Structure formats: C-alpha cells, structure tokens
Amino acid sequence: MKEVVERINPLKYFDLSHRNSHGYDSVNMLQCVLLAFGYVSLRKLASLCRYDIRFQFIMDGQTPSHMAFHRFIHDDLKMPIEEIFYDLNRYFEKNDTIDADILYIDGTKFEANANKMTFVWMKATKKFREKRWIRIMDRLESLNRYCKKEELPYRFSILKEFSFEYLAEITDTLDRIMRSKHIEEQHSRGHAKHPLQRYKEGFAEDAEKILKYSIYYKLAKGRNSFSKTDPDATFMHMKYDYYNHTNVFKPGYNVQMGSSNGYIRHIYVSGDANDRNTYIPFMEGYHRAYGCFPRKTPADARYEQVVLMRSKISIFSLSYKKQSVAD
C-alpha cells in the first residue's frame, strides 16, 4: 500500500489550503485510511496506529486521534474514495498482469443497518391510498350537503387527483368559518364536537395521510419496498434471519462486483431485489470509469434475460459460467 500510494501522485487528492504547517503527513494518513477502509471505525483506526505494526510503520510511530482522521477525511480529501479506487486500478493495470478484456461479474446481498420492522410495502401503500381517496370523496360530498343545508356560501369541488395542498386549503377554510361563527373546538369528554370541527379534523387527517403516501412514493423510486430508517435499502430475501431463524425479508443492498485476475475493478450498489436490472448500469459505470467496455463478462445466467431484451447491450459480449458464448 505504501509503495502504490507513493507512485500514483497522491497530492492531487488533497486540499491543504486551510492547513497550517503543523499536522500529520497527508500521504501517510491516506495510506492508513485506504488500508483500513471499509472494515474499521475511526476510533479503531486510531487504535491500530498505536498497536498494529503495519500502521505504526506507515505513520512513522505517530499516533493520530480519531478526530484527526475525521478532519483529514472531511476537510483534506477533495476527491471521493471511488476516484482513488479507480486510480489504484489503473496503476495495477499498468504495473501488473491484468487482462482487462475479461471481467467476471457476480453479486450478493448485504443487510442494511436498518431495523427489520421498519418496512414500507408499496402495494399496501397503494391500497391504503385508494381507500383513503374514497373516504375523501365521501367526506367532500357530505361537506357540500352540509354547506347547502346550513346555507353556507361554500362549494368544494371533487378532486380528480391526489392533492395535499387542496386538502390543506379545505382545512384552513373550515378553520376560518369556525372563527367567523365563534365556534370553539372541543377536545374533552362530555362535550359534543361541532360538525365543522369534525370535518376539519377529518380533512386534516386526510391531508397528513396523502402527504405521507406521496413521500413514500418518492422514496420508493419505483421499488416495491423500502425501510423507513434507511430509505435507500430494499427489503430482500436473505439467507438467514437472526430474529426467528427463517428466510424472510430484510432491508439490504444488492452489491455487484467485477474482477479481472483477482483485482476488483468495479462495484455497483443498488436497491434492486434481483440481478436482472443491474447489468446495464454496472457496465455503464465501468465505461465511465475506464472509458471502455470489457470484451467478455462471464456472469450467472440470471443476467441473460435483460441482455437479450435490451438492444443497447449488443455492444457487450456476454458469456456464462455454465455455457460459454462465442464473440
């Protein structure tokens, strides 16, 4: 790691304009971060600099604190870790025997750091929203009948689409009517609520629900599910459930990796529940990183369907582990 980082000109990764003459060597800090990236915390990294001989050698015996690493990552590094990853791969490609024309692709699922019981199912959300919409229509018709009966100069139109703004406007209108008629809201037991108060509370609840469903649809981004505590995670079938030891849905990510001669060349993380829709964005990301496509991409047969259906993928040459496909 020390030799590789020193040869790829790491100074372009740093922005030291705000630094004074004191502080730790940025190149050494970068080497420690890269060596420990992905599997240790900042506090663990600071501990490794005190007790691990590899990190002691890199830091020349210095022992940065976890806050020193935090400042280095957030203030000094001006390039994302992905760009450094691709620069390292370009160095390996020039200085080692790597057949970049063949990229082996495989994927796996990683459980997200989210509670299993925070699921949102979009099919259920769609059903709840449609039922709520029917209740809103019935309440609007009932309110119009009440206004006509009480000779109130108001007529509320029936909605043709879901609109939080319109429901909030109805709530504000009812609130103004109640204030103009000096109607006090009742919330304690033994006091009957005025019909206008009931309509107001009902439409306020409807507006809140419609807003929640709209947010759910934006967070889902076309997926069938997501987690409330980690909206980017999708509920997927996992191989083991540590709660009740059954194969149930848990929030996770679909991670696709491509390797050539043992070197991981590209990684694509998505919320897709299966691998069928990951091949094309994976290859597009590879092309953005390296400026070219591999000639062959050995992969599982589950990638075959989308490749055959999408004509744009004809530029790729796909082969499979069980049955190779000629160019």
CSV table of C-alpha atoms in Angstrom, one decimal:
chain,number,residue,atom,x,y,z
A,1,MET,CA,0.0,0.0,0.0
A,2,LYS,CA,2.8,2.4,0.9
A,3,GLU,CA,4.6,1.8,-2.4
A,4,VAL,CA,1.5,2.1,-4.5
A,5,VAL,CA,0.2,5.3,-3.0
A,6,GLU,CA,3.6,7.0,-3.3
A,7,ARG,CA,3.7,6.1,-7.1
A,8,ILE,CA,0.2,7.4,-8.1
A,9,ASN,CA,0.9,11.1,-7.2
A,10,PRO,CA,-1.5,11.3,-4.2
A,11,LEU,CA,-1.0,15.1,-3.8
A,12,LYS,CA,-3.8,15.7,-6.3
A,13,TYR,CA,-6.3,14.2,-3.8
A,14,PHE,CA,-5.6,16.8,-1.1
A,15,ASP,CA,-6.8,20.3,-0.4
A,16,LEU,CA,-4.4,21.7,2.2
A,17,SER,CA,-5.1,25.4,1.7
A,18,HIS,CA,-6.7,25.7,5.1
A,19,ARG,CA,-3.9,23.8,6.9
A,20,ASN,CA,-1.0,25.3,8.8
A,21,SER,CA,2.5,24.0,9.0
A,22,HIS,CA,1.6,21.6,11.8
A,23,GLY,CA,-0.3,18.3,11.5
A,24,TYR,CA,0.3,14.8,10.3
A,25,ASP,CA,1.6,13.9,6.9
A,26,SER,CA,-1.3,13.7,4.5
A,27,VAL,CA,0.2,10.9,2.4
A,28,ASN,CA,0.7,8.7,5.5
A,29,MET,CA,-2.9,9.5,6.6
A,30,LEU,CA,-4.2,8.5,3.2
A,31,GLN,CA,-2.3,5.2,3.3
A,32,CYS,CA,-3.8,4.4,6.7
A,33,VAL,CA,-7.3,5.2,5.6
A,34,LEU,CA,-7.0,3.1,2.4
A,35,LEU,CA,-5.5,0.2,4.3
A,36,ALA,CA,-8.3,0.2,6.9
A,37,PHE,CA,-11.2,1.5,4.7
A,38,GLY,CA,-14.4,-0.4,4.9
A,39,TYR,CA,-13.9,-2.6,7.9
A,40,VAL,CA,-12.8,-0.4,10.9
A,41,SER,CA,-14.2,2.7,12.5
A,42,LEU,CA,-12.2,5.9,13.1
A,43,ARG,CA,-11.7,5.0,16.7
A,44,LYS,CA,-10.5,1.6,15.7
A,45,LEU,CA,-8.2,3.2,13.1
A,46,ALA,CA,-6.6,5.4,15.8
A,47,SER,CA,-6.1,2.3,18.0
A,48,LEU,CA,-4.4,0.5,15.1
A,49,CYS,CA,-1.9,3.3,14.8
A,50,ARG,CA,-0.9,2.6,18.4
A,51,TYR,CA,-0.8,-1.2,18.4
A,52,ASP,CA,-0.6,-2.5,14.9
A,53,ILE,CA,2.9,-2.7,13.4
A,54,ARG,CA,1.7,-2.1,9.9
A,55,PHE,CA,0.1,1.2,10.8
A,56,GLN,CA,3.0,2.1,13.1
A,57,PHE,CA,5.3,1.7,10.1
A,58,ILE,CA,3.1,3.8,7.8
A,59,MET,CA,2.7,6.7,10.4
A,60,ASP,CA,6.4,6.6,11.5
A,61,GLY,CA,5.4,6.0,15.1
A,62,GLN,CA,2.9,8.8,15.2
A,63,THR,CA,-0.5,8.2,16.8
A,64,PRO,CA,-3.3,10.4,15.3
A,65,SER,CA,-6.5,10.5,17.2
A,66,HIS,CA,-9.9,9.6,15.7
A,67,MET,CA,-10.7,13.3,15.3
A,68,ALA,CA,-7.5,13.8,13.3
A,69,PHE,CA,-8.7,11.1,10.8
A,70,HIS,CA,-12.1,12.7,10.8
A,71,ARG,CA,-10.7,16.1,9.9
A,72,PHE,CA,-8.5,14.5,7.2
A,73,ILE,CA,-11.3,12.7,5.5
A,74,HIS,CA,-13.9,15.5,5.6
A,75,ASP,CA,-11.6,18.5,5.2
A,76,ASP,CA,-8.4,17.5,3.4
A,77,LEU,CA,-9.6,14.9,0.9
A,78,LYS,CA,-11.1,16.7,-2.1
A,79,MET,CA,-11.7,13.6,-4.2
A,80,PRO,CA,-14.2,10.8,-3.4
A,81,ILE,CA,-12.9,7.4,-2.5
A,82,GLU,CA,-14.3,6.0,-5.7
A,83,GLU,CA,-11.9,8.1,-7.8
A,84,ILE,CA,-8.9,6.9,-5.7
A,85,PHE,CA,-10.2,3.3,-6.2
A,86,TYR,CA,-10.1,3.7,-10.0
A,87,ASP,CA,-6.7,5.4,-9.9
A,88,LEU,CA,-5.3,2.4,-8.0
A,89,ASN,CA,-6.8,0.1,-10.5
A,90,ARG,CA,-5.2,2.0,-13.4
A,91,TYR,CA,-1.9,1.7,-11.7
A,92,PHE,CA,-2.3,-2.0,-11.2
A,93,GLU,CA,-3.3,-2.4,-14.9
A,94,LYS,CA,0.0,-0.7,-16.0
A,95,ASN,CA,2.3,-2.5,-13.5
A,96,ASP,CA,0.8,-5.9,-13.2
A,97,THR,CA,-0.6,-8.6,-15.5
A,98,ILE,CA,-4.3,-7.9,-15.7
A,99,ASP,CA,-6.5,-9.0,-18.6
A,100,ALA,CA,-8.9,-6.1,-18.6
A,101,ASP,CA,-10.8,-7.6,-21.6
A,102,ILE,CA,-12.4,-10.2,-19.3
A,103,LEU,CA,-14.4,-9.0,-16.3
A,104,TYR,CA,-16.0,-11.6,-14.1
A,105,ILE,CA,-19.3,-10.3,-12.6
A,106,ASP,CA,-21.1,-11.6,-9.6
A,107,GLY,CA,-23.4,-10.1,-7.0
A,108,THR,CA,-24.5,-10.6,-3.4
A,109,LYS,CA,-26.8,-9.0,-0.9
A,110,PHE,CA,-25.7,-7.1,2.2
A,111,GLU,CA,-28.0,-6.4,5.1
A,112,ALA,CA,-28.5,-2.7,5.7
A,113,ASN,CA,-28.0,-1.1,9.1
A,114,ALA,CA,-31.8,-0.7,9.5
A,115,ASN,CA,-34.4,-2.2,11.7
A,116,LYS,CA,-36.2,-5.2,10.1
A,117,MET,CA,-39.6,-3.9,11.3
A,118,THR,CA,-39.4,-0.5,9.6
A,119,PHE,CA,-40.7,-1.9,6.2
A,120,VAL,CA,-43.0,0.0,3.8
A,121,TRP,CA,-44.7,-2.1,1.2
A,122,MET,CA,-45.8,-0.1,-1.9
A,123,LYS,CA,-48.6,-2.5,-2.8
A,124,ALA,CA,-50.1,-1.9,0.6
A,125,THR,CA,-49.5,1.8,0.3
A,126,LYS,CA,-51.3,1.9,-3.0
A,127,LYS,CA,-54.3,0.1,-1.5
A,128,PHE,CA,-54.4,2.4,1.6
A,129,ARG,CA,-54.2,5.5,-0.6
A,130,GLU,CA,-57.0,4.3,-2.8
A,131,LYS,CA,-59.2,3.6,0.2
A,132,ARG,CA,-58.3,7.0,1.7
A,133,TRP,CA,-59.2,8.6,-1.6
A,134,ILE,CA,-62.7,7.1,-1.4
A,135,ARG,CA,-63.2,8.4,2.1
A,136,ILE,CA,-62.1,11.9,1.0
A,137,MET,CA,-64.6,11.9,-1.8
A,138,ASP,CA,-67.4,10.8,0.5
A,139,ARG,CA,-66.4,13.5,3.1
A,140,LEU,CA,-66.3,16.2,0.4
A,141,GLU,CA,-69.8,15.3,-0.8
A,142,SER,CA,-71.0,15.2,2.8
A,143,LEU,CA,-69.5,18.6,3.5
A,144,ASN,CA,-71.1,20.1,0.4
A,145,ARG,CA,-74.5,18.8,1.5
A,146,TYR,CA,-73.9,20.3,5.0
A,147,CYS,CA,-73.0,23.7,3.5
A,148,LYS,CA,-76.1,23.7,1.3
A,149,LYS,CA,-78.3,22.7,4.3
A,150,GLU,CA,-76.8,25.4,6.5
A,151,GLU,CA,-76.8,28.0,3.7
A,152,LEU,CA,-73.1,28.5,3.8
A,153,PRO,CA,-71.6,30.2,0.7
A,154,TYR,CA,-69.1,27.5,0.0
A,155,ARG,CA,-68.9,24.7,-2.6
A,156,PHE,CA,-65.9,22.3,-2.6
A,157,SER,CA,-65.0,20.7,-5.9
A,158,ILE,CA,-64.4,16.9,-6.1
A,159,LEU,CA,-60.8,16.1,-6.6
A,160,LYS,CA,-59.5,14.4,-9.7
A,161,GLU,CA,-56.1,13.6,-8.4
A,162,PHE,CA,-54.3,13.4,-5.0
A,163,SER,CA,-53.5,16.8,-3.7
A,164,PHE,CA,-52.2,17.6,-0.3
A,165,GLU,CA,-52.4,21.3,-1.0
A,166,TYR,CA,-56.1,21.3,-1.7
A,167,LEU,CA,-56.9,19.3,1.4
A,168,ALA,CA,-54.8,21.7,3.5
A,169,GLU,CA,-56.7,24.6,1.8
A,170,ILE,CA,-60.1,23.0,2.8
A,171,THR,CA,-58.8,22.6,6.4
A,172,ASP,CA,-57.8,26.3,6.5
A,173,THR,CA,-61.2,27.3,5.0
A,174,LEU,CA,-63.1,25.4,7.7
A,175,ASP,CA,-61.0,26.9,10.4
A,176,ARG,CA,-61.8,30.4,9.1
A,177,ILE,CA,-65.5,29.6,9.0
A,178,MET,CA,-65.4,28.3,12.6
A,179,ARG,CA,-63.6,31.5,13.8
A,180,SER,CA,-66.1,33.7,12.0
A,181,LYS,CA,-69.0,31.9,13.7
A,182,HIS,CA,-67.2,31.9,17.0
A,183,ILE,CA,-67.3,28.1,17.2
A,184,GLU,CA,-64.9,26.8,19.9
A,185,GLU,CA,-63.2,23.4,19.3
A,186,GLN,CA,-64.0,20.7,21.8
A,187,HIS,CA,-61.5,18.1,22.8
A,188,SER,CA,-62.6,16.9,26.3
A,189,ARG,CA,-65.1,14.2,27.1
A,190,GLY,CA,-68.7,15.1,27.6
A,191,HIS,CA,-68.6,17.9,25.1
A,192,ALA,CA,-70.0,17.3,21.6
A,193,LYS,CA,-67.9,18.5,18.7
A,194,HIS,CA,-69.4,20.8,16.1
A,195,PRO,CA,-69.9,19.2,12.7
A,196,LEU,CA,-67.5,21.8,11.2
A,197,GLN,CA,-64.9,20.7,13.7
A,198,ARG,CA,-65.4,17.1,12.7
A,199,TYR,CA,-65.0,17.9,9.0
A,200,LYS,CA,-61.9,20.0,9.8
A,201,GLU,CA,-60.2,17.2,11.8
A,202,GLY,CA,-61.2,14.6,9.2
A,203,PHE,CA,-59.6,16.6,6.3
A,204,ALA,CA,-56.5,17.4,8.4
A,205,GLU,CA,-56.0,13.7,8.9
A,206,ASP,CA,-56.6,13.0,5.2
A,207,ALA,CA,-54.0,15.7,4.2
A,208,GLU,CA,-51.5,14.1,6.6
A,209,LYS,CA,-52.1,10.6,5.1
A,210,ILE,CA,-51.9,11.8,1.5
A,211,LEU,CA,-48.7,13.7,2.2
A,212,LYS,CA,-47.2,10.6,3.8
A,213,TYR,CA,-48.2,8.4,0.8
A,214,SER,CA,-46.7,10.9,-1.6
A,215,ILE,CA,-43.4,10.9,0.4
A,216,TYR,CA,-43.4,7.1,0.3
A,217,TYR,CA,-43.8,7.1,-3.5
A,218,LYS,CA,-40.9,9.5,-3.9
A,219,LEU,CA,-38.7,7.4,-1.6
A,220,ALA,CA,-39.6,4.1,-3.2
A,221,LYS,CA,-38.4,5.3,-6.7
A,222,GLY,CA,-40.2,2.5,-8.4
A,223,ARG,CA,-39.3,-0.2,-5.9
A,224,ASN,CA,-41.8,-2.4,-4.2
A,225,SER,CA,-40.5,-1.7,-0.7
A,226,PHE,CA,-38.1,0.3,1.4
A,227,SER,CA,-37.1,0.9,5.0
A,228,LYS,CA,-38.2,3.9,7.0
A,229,THR,CA,-34.8,4.2,8.8
A,230,ASP,CA,-32.8,3.6,5.6
A,231,PRO,CA,-34.9,4.6,2.5
A,232,ASP,CA,-32.3,3.5,0.1
A,233,ALA,CA,-32.4,-0.1,1.3
A,234,THR,CA,-34.9,-2.5,-0.3
A,235,PHE,CA,-36.4,-5.5,1.5
A,236,MET,CA,-35.0,-8.6,0.0
A,237,HIS,CA,-34.8,-12.3,0.7
A,238,MET,CA,-31.8,-13.1,2.9
A,239,LYS,CA,-30.3,-16.4,3.6
A,240,TYR,CA,-30.5,-16.2,7.4
A,241,ASP,CA,-32.7,-14.3,9.8
A,242,TYR,CA,-31.2,-13.9,13.2
A,243,TYR,CA,-34.5,-12.9,14.8
A,244,ASN,CA,-36.6,-16.0,14.2
A,245,HIS,CA,-34.2,-18.1,12.1
A,246,THR,CA,-36.4,-18.1,9.0
A,247,ASN,CA,-35.9,-16.9,5.5
A,248,VAL,CA,-37.9,-13.7,5.5
A,249,PHE,CA,-37.5,-10.2,4.0
A,250,LYS,CA,-34.8,-7.9,5.5
A,251,PRO,CA,-33.6,-4.5,4.4
A,252,GLY,CA,-30.5,-4.7,2.3
A,253,TYR,CA,-28.5,-3.7,-0.8
A,254,ASN,CA,-27.6,-5.5,-4.0
A,255,VAL,CA,-23.8,-5.3,-4.5
A,256,GLN,CA,-22.4,-6.2,-7.9
A,257,MET,CA,-18.6,-6.6,-8.2
A,258,GLY,CA,-16.5,-7.2,-11.3
A,259,SER,CA,-12.9,-8.6,-11.1
A,260,SER,CA,-10.1,-9.3,-13.5
A,261,ASN,CA,-7.2,-11.5,-12.5
A,262,GLY,CA,-8.2,-11.2,-8.8
A,263,TYR,CA,-8.4,-7.4,-8.8
A,264,ILE,CA,-11.8,-5.8,-8.1
A,265,ARG,CA,-12.3,-3.4,-11.0
A,266,HIS,CA,-15.7,-2.0,-10.4
A,267,ILE,CA,-18.5,-2.1,-7.8
A,268,TYR,CA,-22.2,-1.2,-8.2
A,269,VAL,CA,-24.5,-0.8,-5.3
A,270,SER,CA,-28.3,-0.6,-5.8
A,271,GLY,CA,-31.6,-1.4,-4.2
A,272,ASP,CA,-32.6,-3.9,-6.8
A,273,ALA,CA,-34.1,-7.1,-5.3
A,274,ASN,CA,-32.5,-9.3,-8.0
A,275,ASP,CA,-29.7,-9.1,-10.5
A,276,ARG,CA,-31.7,-8.8,-13.8
A,277,ASN,CA,-31.7,-5.0,-13.9
A,278,THR,CA,-28.1,-4.4,-12.6
A,279,TYR,CA,-26.0,-5.5,-15.6
A,280,ILE,CA,-26.6,-2.4,-17.8
A,281,PRO,CA,-26.0,0.2,-15.1
A,282,PHE,CA,-23.0,-1.8,-13.9
A,283,MET,CA,-21.4,-1.8,-17.4
A,284,GLU,CA,-22.3,1.9,-17.9
A,285,GLY,CA,-20.5,2.8,-14.6
A,286,TYR,CA,-17.5,0.7,-15.8
A,287,HIS,CA,-17.4,2.6,-19.0
A,288,ARG,CA,-17.5,6.0,-17.2
A,289,ALA,CA,-14.6,4.9,-15.0
A,290,TYR,CA,-12.3,3.4,-17.6
A,291,GLY,CA,-13.5,4.8,-20.9
A,292,CYS,CA,-14.1,1.3,-22.5
A,293,PHE,CA,-16.0,-1.9,-22.1
A,294,PRO,CA,-14.6,-5.4,-21.5
A,295,ARG,CA,-14.8,-7.8,-24.4
A,296,LYS,CA,-16.2,-10.6,-22.2
A,297,THR,CA,-18.2,-10.6,-19.0
A,298,PRO,CA,-18.6,-14.1,-17.5
A,299,ALA,CA,-21.6,-14.0,-15.3
A,300,ASP,CA,-24.5,-16.0,-13.9
A,301,ALA,CA,-27.4,-17.0,-16.2
A,302,ARG,CA,-29.8,-14.7,-14.3
A,303,TYR,CA,-28.3,-11.7,-16.2
A,304,GLU,CA,-29.3,-13.3,-19.5
A,305,GLN,CA,-32.9,-12.1,-19.7
A,306,VAL,CA,-32.2,-8.3,-19.6
A,307,VAL,CA,-29.3,-8.6,-22.0
A,308,LEU,CA,-31.5,-10.3,-24.6
A,309,MET,CA,-34.3,-7.9,-24.1
A,310,ARG,CA,-32.3,-4.7,-24.3
A,311,SER,CA,-30.8,-4.0,-27.8
A,312,LYS,CA,-28.4,-1.4,-26.4
A,313,ILE,CA,-26.5,-4.1,-24.7
A,314,SER,CA,-25.5,-5.6,-28.0
A,315,ILE,CA,-22.1,-3.9,-27.7
A,316,PHE,CA,-21.2,-6.3,-24.9
A,317,SER,CA,-20.1,-9.9,-25.3
A,318,LEU,CA,-21.6,-11.9,-22.6
A,319,SER,CA,-20.5,-15.4,-21.6
A,320,TYR,CA,-21.8,-17.7,-18.8
A,321,LYS,CA,-20.2,-19.9,-16.3
A,322,LYS,CA,-22.0,-23.0,-17.4
A,323,GLN,CA,-22.0,-22.4,-21.2
A,324,SER,CA,-19.6,-20.0,-22.9
A,325,VAL,CA,-20.9,-17.7,-25.6
A,326,ALA,CA,-18.6,-17.0,-28.6
A,327,ASP,CA,-17.9,-13.5,-29.7
